[in-house]
Coordinates of C-alpha atoms and ligand atoms in Angstrom, one line a residue:
X1 CA 153.0 -132.8 -4.0
X2 CA 156.5 -131.3 -4.1
X3 CA 158.6 -130.6 -1.1
X4 CA 159.1 -127.1 0.2
X5 CA 161.2 -125.2 2.7
X6 CA 160.1 -121.9 4.3
X7 CA 162.9 -119.8 5.7
X8 CA 163.1 -116.3 7.2
X9 CA 165.2 -114.1 4.9
X10 CA 165.8 -111.3 7.4
X11 CA 166.3 -111.2 11.1
X12 CA 163.3 -113.4 12.0
X13 CA 159.6 -112.6 12.7
X14 CA 159.0 -112.3 8.9
X15 CA 155.7 -114.1 9.3
X16 CA 156.9 -117.7 8.8
X17 CA 154.2 -119.1 11.1
X18 CA 151.4 -117.7 8.9
X19 CA 153.0 -118.9 5.7
X20 CA 153.7 -122.4 7.0
X21 CA 150.1 -122.6 8.3
X22 CA 148.8 -121.7 4.8
X23 CA 150.9 -124.2 3.1
X24 CA 150.5 -127.0 5.6
X25 CA 147.0 -127.7 4.3
X26 CA 148.4 -129.5 1.3
X27 CA 151.3 -131.2 3.1
X28 CA 151.7 -134.5 5.0
X29 CA 154.6 -133.6 7.2
X30 CA 155.9 -130.4 8.7
X31 CA 159.4 -130.3 10.1
X32 CA 161.3 -128.1 12.5
X33 CA 165.1 -128.7 12.1
X34 CA 166.9 -126.0 14.2
X35 CA 166.4 -123.6 17.1
X36 CA 164.1 -124.1 20.0
X37 CA 161.7 -122.0 22.1
X38 CA 163.5 -118.8 21.1
X39 CA 161.1 -118.9 18.0
X40 CA 157.7 -117.3 18.3
X41 CA 155.5 -118.2 15.3
X42 CA 152.1 -116.6 15.2
X43 CA 149.2 -118.2 13.4
X44 CA 145.7 -116.6 13.3
X45 CA 142.9 -119.1 12.8
X46 CA 139.3 -117.9 12.8
X47 CA 140.2 -114.7 14.6
X48 CA 142.0 -116.7 17.3
X49 CA 145.8 -116.1 17.7
X50 CA 148.1 -119.0 18.4
X51 CA 151.8 -118.4 19.2
X52 CA 154.0 -121.5 18.8
X53 CA 157.6 -121.7 20.0
X54 CA 158.7 -125.3 19.5
X55 CA 155.9 -127.2 17.9
X56 CA 155.8 -127.0 14.1
X57 CA 153.0 -124.7 12.9
X58 CA 151.6 -127.7 11.1
X59 CA 150.3 -129.0 14.4
X60 CA 147.2 -126.8 13.8
X61 CA 146.3 -128.9 10.8
X62 CA 144.6 -132.2 11.4
X63 CA 146.3 -135.0 9.4
X64 CA 149.7 -133.4 9.3
X65 CA 152.6 -135.2 11.0
X66 CA 154.9 -132.8 12.9
X67 CA 158.6 -133.5 13.4
X68 CA 161.1 -131.9 15.7
X69 CA 164.4 -132.8 14.3
X70 CA 167.8 -133.6 15.8
X71 CA 169.1 -130.0 15.0
X72 CA 166.6 -128.5 17.5
X73 CA 167.1 -127.9 21.2
X74 CA 164.1 -128.9 23.3
X75 CA 163.1 -127.5 26.6
X76 CA 160.9 -130.2 28.0
X77 CA 158.9 -127.8 30.2
X78 CA 158.2 -125.6 27.2
X79 CA 157.3 -128.5 25.0
X80 CA 154.9 -129.9 27.6
X81 CA 153.3 -126.5 28.1
X82 CA 152.8 -126.1 24.4
X83 CA 151.3 -129.5 23.9
X84 CA 148.8 -128.6 26.7
X85 CA 148.2 -125.3 25.1
X86 CA 147.2 -126.6 21.7
X87 CA 145.3 -129.6 23.2
X88 CA 143.4 -127.0 25.2
X89 CA 142.2 -125.5 22.0
X90 CA 140.9 -128.8 20.6
X91 CA 143.9 -129.9 18.5
X92 CA 145.1 -133.4 18.9
X93 CA 148.7 -134.1 19.9
X94 CA 149.9 -137.7 20.3
X95 CA 153.0 -139.8 19.2
X96 CA 150.9 -140.5 16.1
X97 CA 151.2 -136.9 14.9
X98 CA 154.2 -135.5 16.8
X99 CA 157.7 -137.1 16.8
X100 CA 160.7 -135.6 18.5
X101 CA 164.3 -136.6 17.7
X102 CA 166.2 -138.7 20.2
X103 CA 169.3 -136.8 19.1
X104 CA 167.9 -133.4 19.9
X105 CA 169.6 -131.7 22.8
X106 CA 167.7 -130.9 26.0
X107 CA 167.5 -127.4 27.3
X108 CA 167.7 -127.6 31.1
X109 CA 167.2 -125.0 33.8
X110 CA 171.0 -124.7 34.0
X111 CA 171.1 -123.6 30.4
X112 CA 168.3 -121.1 30.9
X113 CA 170.1 -119.7 34.0
X114 CA 173.4 -119.4 32.1
X115 CA 171.7 -117.6 29.3
X116 CA 170.2 -115.0 31.6
X117 CA 173.7 -114.5 33.0
X118 CA 175.6 -114.2 29.7
X119 CA 173.0 -113.3 27.0
X120 CA 172.9 -109.5 27.6
X121 CA 175.4 -108.4 25.0
X122 CA 173.6 -110.1 22.2
X123 CA 170.2 -109.6 23.7
X124 CA 169.2 -113.2 23.6
X125 CA 165.7 -114.5 24.3
X126 CA 166.9 -116.0 27.6
X127 CA 165.5 -119.4 26.6
X128 CA 168.8 -121.2 27.2
X129 CA 169.4 -121.7 23.5
X130 CA 173.1 -120.6 23.2
X131 CA 174.3 -122.5 26.3
X132 CA 172.6 -125.7 25.1
X133 CA 174.3 -125.5 21.7
X134 CA 177.5 -124.8 23.6
X135 CA 177.1 -128.1 25.4
X136 CA 176.3 -129.8 22.1
X137 CA 179.5 -128.5 20.5
X138 CA 181.6 -129.3 23.6
X139 CA 180.2 -132.8 23.6
X140 CA 178.9 -132.4 27.1
X141 CA 175.2 -132.1 26.1
X142 CA 172.3 -134.1 27.2
X143 CA 170.2 -135.7 24.4
X144 CA 166.6 -136.6 24.6
X145 CA 167.5 -140.3 24.2
X146 CA 168.3 -140.0 27.9
X147 CA 164.6 -140.0 28.6
X148 CA 164.4 -143.6 27.4
X149 CA 166.8 -145.1 29.9
X150 CA 166.6 -142.6 32.7
X151 CA 170.2 -141.4 32.3
X152 CA 168.9 -137.8 32.2
X153 CA 169.1 -137.8 36.0
X154 CA 172.9 -138.3 36.0
X155 CA 173.0 -135.9 33.1
X156 CA 171.4 -133.2 35.2
X157 CA 173.9 -133.7 38.0
X158 CA 176.8 -133.4 35.6
X159 CA 175.5 -130.3 33.9
X160 CA 175.0 -128.7 37.2
X161 CA 178.7 -129.3 38.1
X162 CA 179.8 -128.1 34.7
X163 CA 177.9 -124.9 34.6
X164 CA 178.7 -123.9 38.2
X165 CA 182.3 -123.9 37.1
X166 CA 182.3 -122.5 33.6
X167 CA 179.7 -119.8 34.3
X168 CA 179.6 -119.0 38.0
X169 CA 176.3 -117.5 39.2
X170 CA 176.2 -114.6 41.8
X171 CA 175.4 -115.8 45.3
X172 CA 171.9 -114.3 45.3
X173 CA 171.0 -116.1 42.1
X174 CA 172.5 -119.6 42.1
X175 CA 171.9 -122.5 39.8
X176 CA 168.9 -124.5 40.8
X177 CA 169.5 -127.6 43.0
X178 CA 169.7 -130.6 40.7
X179 CA 168.1 -133.1 43.1
X180 CA 165.1 -130.9 43.6
X181 CA 164.8 -130.5 39.9
X182 CA 165.1 -134.2 39.2
X183 CA 162.2 -134.9 41.6
X184 CA 160.1 -132.0 40.1
X185 CA 160.7 -133.0 36.5
X186 CA 160.4 -136.7 36.7
X187 CA 156.6 -137.0 35.8
X188 CA 157.0 -134.4 33.1
X189 CA 159.9 -136.1 31.4
X190 CA 158.1 -139.5 31.7
X191 CA 155.1 -138.0 29.9
X192 CA 157.3 -136.8 27.0
X193 CA 159.3 -140.0 26.5
X194 CA 156.7 -141.6 24.2
X195 CA 157.2 -138.8 21.7
X196 CA 161.0 -139.4 21.5
X197 CA 162.1 -141.5 18.5
X198 CA 164.5 -141.8 15.6
X199 CA 163.1 -139.0 13.5
X200 CA 165.6 -139.6 10.7
X201 CA 164.0 -143.0 10.1
X202 CA 160.5 -141.6 10.6
X203 CA 161.1 -138.8 8.1
X204 CA 162.9 -141.1 5.6
X205 CA 159.9 -143.4 5.7
X206 CA 157.6 -140.6 4.8
X207 CA 159.9 -139.4 2.0
X208 CA 160.1 -142.9 0.6
X209 CA 156.3 -143.1 0.5
X210 CA 156.3 -139.9 -1.6
X211 CA 154.5 -138.0 1.2
X212 CA 154.9 -134.2 0.8
X213 CA 157.2 -132.5 3.3
X214 CA 157.4 -128.9 4.4
X215 CA 160.4 -127.7 6.4
X216 CA 159.7 -124.7 8.7
X217 CA 162.7 -122.5 9.6
X218 CA 163.0 -120.6 12.8
X219 CA 164.7 -117.3 13.2
X220 CA 166.1 -115.8 10.0
X221 CA 169.1 -116.0 7.6
X222 CA 170.7 -113.0 9.1
X223 CA 170.7 -114.7 12.5
X224 CA 172.5 -117.8 11.2
X225 CA 175.5 -118.8 13.3
X226 CA 177.7 -118.8 10.1
X227 CA 176.1 -116.4 7.6
X228 CA 174.4 -113.9 10.0
X229 CA 175.6 -110.7 11.6
X230 CA 178.0 -112.6 13.9
X231 CA 178.3 -112.4 16.9
X232 CA 174.8 -110.9 17.1
X233 CA 173.2 -114.1 15.9
X234 CA 171.5 -117.2 17.3
X235 CA 173.4 -120.5 17.8
X236 CA 172.0 -122.7 15.0
X237 CA 172.1 -122.9 11.2
X238 CA 169.0 -121.1 10.2
X239 CA 169.8 -121.4 6.5
X240 CA 169.0 -124.3 4.1
X241 CA 172.1 -126.3 5.0
X242 CA 170.7 -126.6 8.5
X243 CA 167.7 -128.4 7.1
X244 CA 169.8 -131.4 6.1
X245 CA 172.0 -131.6 9.1
X246 CA 169.1 -130.9 11.4
X247 CA 167.1 -133.9 10.2
X248 CA 169.7 -136.3 8.8
X249 CA 167.6 -136.7 5.6
X250 CA 168.7 -135.6 2.2
X251 CA 165.9 -134.0 0.3
X252 CA 165.5 -131.8 -2.7
X253 CA 163.3 -128.9 -2.1
X254 CA 161.3 -128.0 -5.2
X255 CA 160.1 -124.8 -3.5
X256 CA 162.6 -122.8 -1.5
X257 CA 160.5 -120.0 -0.1
X258 CA 161.9 -116.8 1.3
X259 CA 159.6 -115.1 3.7
X260 CA 160.3 -111.5 3.1
X261 CA 158.7 -108.8 5.3
X262 CA 157.8 -105.7 3.3
X263 CA 160.2 -103.8 5.6
X264 CA 162.8 -104.9 8.1
X265 CA 162.7 -105.6 11.8
X266 CA 165.2 -106.9 14.3
X267 CA 164.8 -107.8 18.0
X268 CA 168.0 -107.8 20.1
X269 CA 171.3 -106.1 19.5
X270 CA 173.5 -105.9 16.5
X271 CA 173.9 -104.0 13.2
X272 CA 170.8 -102.8 11.3
X273 CA 171.8 -100.4 8.5
X274 CA 168.3 -99.4 7.5
X275 CA 167.0 -98.9 11.0
X276 CA 164.7 -95.9 11.5
X277 CA 165.3 -94.4 14.9
X278 CA 162.6 -91.7 14.3
X279 CA 158.9 -91.2 14.0
X280 CA 158.7 -93.3 10.8
X281 CA 160.2 -96.2 12.6
X282 CA 157.9 -95.8 15.5
X283 CA 154.9 -95.6 13.1
X284 CA 156.1 -98.8 11.4
X285 CA 156.2 -100.5 14.8
X286 CA 152.7 -99.4 15.6
X287 CA 151.3 -100.4 12.3
X288 CA 153.0 -103.8 12.3
X289 CA 152.4 -104.4 16.0
X290 CA 156.1 -105.1 16.1
X291 CA 156.6 -106.6 19.6
X292 CA 158.3 -109.9 20.1
X293 CA 156.1 -113.0 20.1
X294 CA 158.4 -114.7 22.6
X295 CA 159.7 -111.9 24.8
X296 CA 157.3 -109.1 24.1
X297 CA 160.3 -106.8 23.4
X298 CA 159.7 -103.9 21.0
X299 CA 161.2 -104.8 17.6
X300 CA 163.6 -102.3 15.9
X301 CA 162.1 -101.2 12.6
X302 CA 163.5 -99.9 9.3
X303 CA 163.2 -100.0 5.5
X304 CA 163.7 -103.0 3.3
X305 CA 167.3 -103.8 2.7
X306 CA 167.9 -105.4 -0.8
X307 CA 171.7 -105.9 -0.5
X308 CA 171.2 -108.1 2.6
X309 CA 168.3 -109.9 1.0
X310 CA 170.5 -110.7 -2.0
X311 CA 173.0 -112.4 0.3
X312 CA 170.1 -114.3 1.9
X313 CA 169.1 -115.5 -1.6
X314 CA 172.6 -116.6 -2.3
X315 CA 172.8 -118.7 0.9
X316 CA 169.4 -120.4 0.4
X317 CA 168.9 -120.6 -3.3
X318 CA 165.4 -119.1 -2.9
X319 CA 163.1 -119.5 -5.9
X320 CA 159.9 -118.2 -4.4
X321 CA 158.9 -115.2 -2.2
X322 CA 156.2 -115.0 0.4
X323 CA 155.9 -111.3 0.9
X324 CA 154.3 -110.4 4.2
X325 CA 152.9 -107.4 6.1
X326 CA 152.4 -105.3 3.0
X327 CA 149.3 -103.8 4.6
X328 CA 151.5 -102.1 7.2
X329 CA 153.1 -99.9 4.5
X330 CA 149.8 -98.3 3.5
X331 CA 150.0 -94.5 4.1
X332 CA 153.8 -94.2 3.9
X333 CA 154.9 -92.0 1.0
X334 CA 157.6 -92.4 -0.2
X335 CA 158.5 -95.9 0.7
X336 CA 162.3 -96.2 0.8
X337 CA 164.3 -99.3 -0.2
X338 CA 168.0 -99.7 0.3
X339 CA 169.4 -100.8 -3.1
X340 CA 173.1 -100.7 -2.3
X341 CA 175.7 -99.5 0.2
X342 CA 178.0 -96.5 -0.4
X343 CA 181.8 -96.6 0.2
X344 CA 181.4 -95.9 3.9
X345 CA 178.9 -98.7 4.3
X346 CA 175.8 -96.5 4.5
X347 CA 172.6 -97.6 2.7
X348 CA 171.8 -95.9 -0.6
X349 CA 168.0 -95.6 -1.0
X350 CA 165.6 -95.6 -3.9
X351 CA 162.3 -93.9 -3.2
X352 CA 159.1 -95.6 -4.4
X353 CA 155.7 -94.1 -4.5
X354 CA 153.4 -95.1 -1.7
X355 CA 149.6 -95.8 -1.6
X356 CA 146.9 -94.6 0.7
X357 CA 144.2 -97.2 0.7
X358 CA 143.7 -100.2 3.0
X359 CA 144.8 -103.3 1.1
X360 CA 143.6 -105.9 3.6
X361 CA 140.4 -106.8 1.7
X362 CA 142.3 -107.4 -1.6
X363 CA 141.8 -110.9 -3.0
X364 CA 144.0 -110.6 -6.1
X365 CA 147.0 -108.7 -7.3
X366 CA 144.7 -106.7 -9.6
X367 CA 142.8 -105.4 -6.5
X368 CA 146.0 -103.7 -5.2
X369 CA 146.7 -100.0 -5.9
X370 CA 149.1 -99.6 -8.9
X371 CA 151.9 -98.3 -6.6
X372 CA 151.6 -101.3 -4.4
X373 CA 151.8 -103.6 -7.4
X374 CA 154.9 -101.7 -8.5
X375 CA 156.5 -102.2 -5.1
X376 CA 156.0 -105.9 -5.3
X377 CA 157.3 -106.1 -8.9
X378 CA 160.4 -104.0 -7.8
X379 CA 161.2 -106.6 -5.1
X380 CA 160.6 -109.5 -7.5
X381 CA 162.9 -108.0 -10.1
X382 CA 165.6 -107.1 -7.7
X383 CA 165.6 -110.6 -6.1
X384 CA 164.9 -112.6 -9.2
X385 CA 162.0 -114.6 -7.8
X386 CA 158.2 -114.4 -7.9
X387 CA 156.0 -113.6 -4.9
X388 CA 153.5 -116.5 -5.0
X389 CA 152.1 -115.4 -1.7
X390 CA 151.3 -111.8 -0.7
X391 CA 150.1 -111.4 2.9
X392 CA 147.9 -108.4 3.6
X393 CA 147.0 -109.1 7.2
X394 CA 147.6 -111.6 10.0
X395 CA 144.5 -113.9 9.3
X396 CA 144.6 -117.0 7.1
X397 CA 142.2 -115.4 4.6
X398 CA 144.2 -112.1 4.3
X399 CA 146.4 -113.7 1.6
X400 CA 146.7 -113.3 -2.1
X401 CA 148.1 -116.6 -3.2
X402 CA 148.9 -118.3 -6.5
X403 CA 149.2 -122.1 -6.4
X404 CA 152.7 -123.4 -5.9
X405 CA 153.4 -125.4 -9.1
Ligands
GDP501 P1 157.5 -115.5 12.6 O1 158.4 -115.6 13.8 O2 158.3 -115.4 11.3 O3 156.5 -116.6 12.5 O4 156.7 -114.2 12.7 P2 156.0 -113.7 14.1 O5 154.7 -114.5 14.3 O6 157.0 -113.6 15.2 O7 155.6 -112.2 13.7 C1 154.8 -111.9 12.6 C2 153.6 -111.1 13.2 O8 153.0 -110.4 12.1 C3 152.6 -111.9 13.9 O9 151.9 -111.1 14.8 C4 151.6 -112.2 12.7 O10 150.3 -112.5 13.2 C5 151.7 -110.9 12.0 N1 151.5 -111.0 10.5 C6 151.8 -112.0 9.6 N2 151.6 -111.6 8.4 C7 151.0 -110.4 8.5 C8 150.5 -109.5 7.5 O11 150.6 -109.7 6.3 N3 150.0 -108.3 7.9 C9 150.0 -108.0 9.3 N4 149.5 -106.8 9.6 N5 150.4 -108.8 10.2 C10 150.9 -110.0 9.8
IMO502 P1 161.4 -116.4 15.0 O1 161.5 -117.9 14.7 C1 163.6 -112.8 16.0 C2 167.3 -113.2 18.3 C3 167.4 -112.7 19.7 C4 168.8 -112.3 19.8 C5 169.5 -113.4 19.0 C6 170.1 -114.6 19.8 O2 160.2 -116.0 15.8 O3 161.7 -115.6 13.8 P2 168.9 -116.6 21.1 O4 167.9 -116.6 22.2 O5 168.5 -117.3 19.9 O6 170.3 -117.0 21.6 O7 169.1 -115.0 20.7 O8 168.6 -113.9 18.1 N1 166.2 -114.2 18.0 C7 165.2 -113.9 17.2 N2 164.7 -112.7 16.7 N3 162.9 -113.9 15.8 C8 163.3 -115.1 16.3 O9 162.6 -116.2 16.1 C9 164.4 -115.1 17.1 N4 165.1 -116.0 17.8 C10 166.2 -115.5 18.3 O10 166.6 -111.6 19.9 O11 169.1 -111.1 19.1
MG503 MG1 158.7 -114.7 15.6

């Protein structure tokens, strides 16, 4: 089975969780390589909705090994909560099927607090992601390897000293007391220690054994720290390069899959050229149920933006499309698509004919209304890649899929 990488091509929430869950059936290993619990990936299995933040979506498939790579930032409390959550639904999680990198950085309560104090301008998720990557880049971070020798305790004390100075908190909302935290978190961190390992070795062993590997991106290309709409971005490399640095394993991806939502959304602040601040945008939000899976915030909605998607294709070398949420466009006529920008930077639209009928029951492309097929073909031609997967609803079975060959 070939290797594949699934990445968000827009501003996140494209439906990566569903796509990874679909593909994970044929895969031996699923890998997260960047980000942390800022992600919210929704998977619907037999009418039950699961939202995963840190665990790879492959955890819902028996026989799949899940890897959290060194490029990720891990909040131990969130990880423990999530392990309990999936175990509570009957899925098994043990060091046999989940490994977490010793070189991943730990998100602590100091980072979360600093994020709530400073993240307002960008509109962060408040999960401590930016401050943790700040520590990583400053070389003052705390890695998960500290769980093995207990040095995390001293690490907590040092981080408390550091953050009190570089990001003072108001007197009525101080940083938590480190000694209290150490006592509170001791049992939890001990319970996570067995999952922590050298994931570079673990993954390389799987690759050498010709096991098939699926990489699961978090966020989206336009939130990449280098290639996104800086400074309104996240703090990690969400593009394909991040997959290599975020695992320490060189791998050729046969399938480089762009998850493309049939329209555009963004949560948080920053530019959004095709945003619809009107009734059409509100209707898109209603139809798509566009509320953040992590923070519950309403997502900003707008039409598809091809110039931005083309950049995303350049950054990632995408050769396949997974087109999601097409069902949410039923009833809109015309459907507008930004095809370029004019001299003042405003999007120029092409109008495509819409369709009326509910497409969720479709099982093949031929079942879709002609206008819907035309919309798909327009996107494929514009981006130069084929949609091997068309998602027509949140559930596993609401998918028109051709085998990945
Ligand atoms: P991710 O962060 O990229 O994994 O995406 P999210 O899970 O944050 O957001 C996607 C949302 O759309 C979730 O609620 C999914 O259940 C839902 N979803 C995924 N694909 C489809 C689809 O084709 N149609 C509809 N209506 N919902 C979908
Ligand atoms: P998934 O994986 C959508 C956005 C935040 C904010 C910016 C920085 O579910 O697609 P951060 O907390 O990362 O420092 O916030 O990035 N953001 C996301 N938007 N989907 C996500 O993840 C996101 N993760 C972060 O809203 O604008
Ligand atoms: Mg999401």
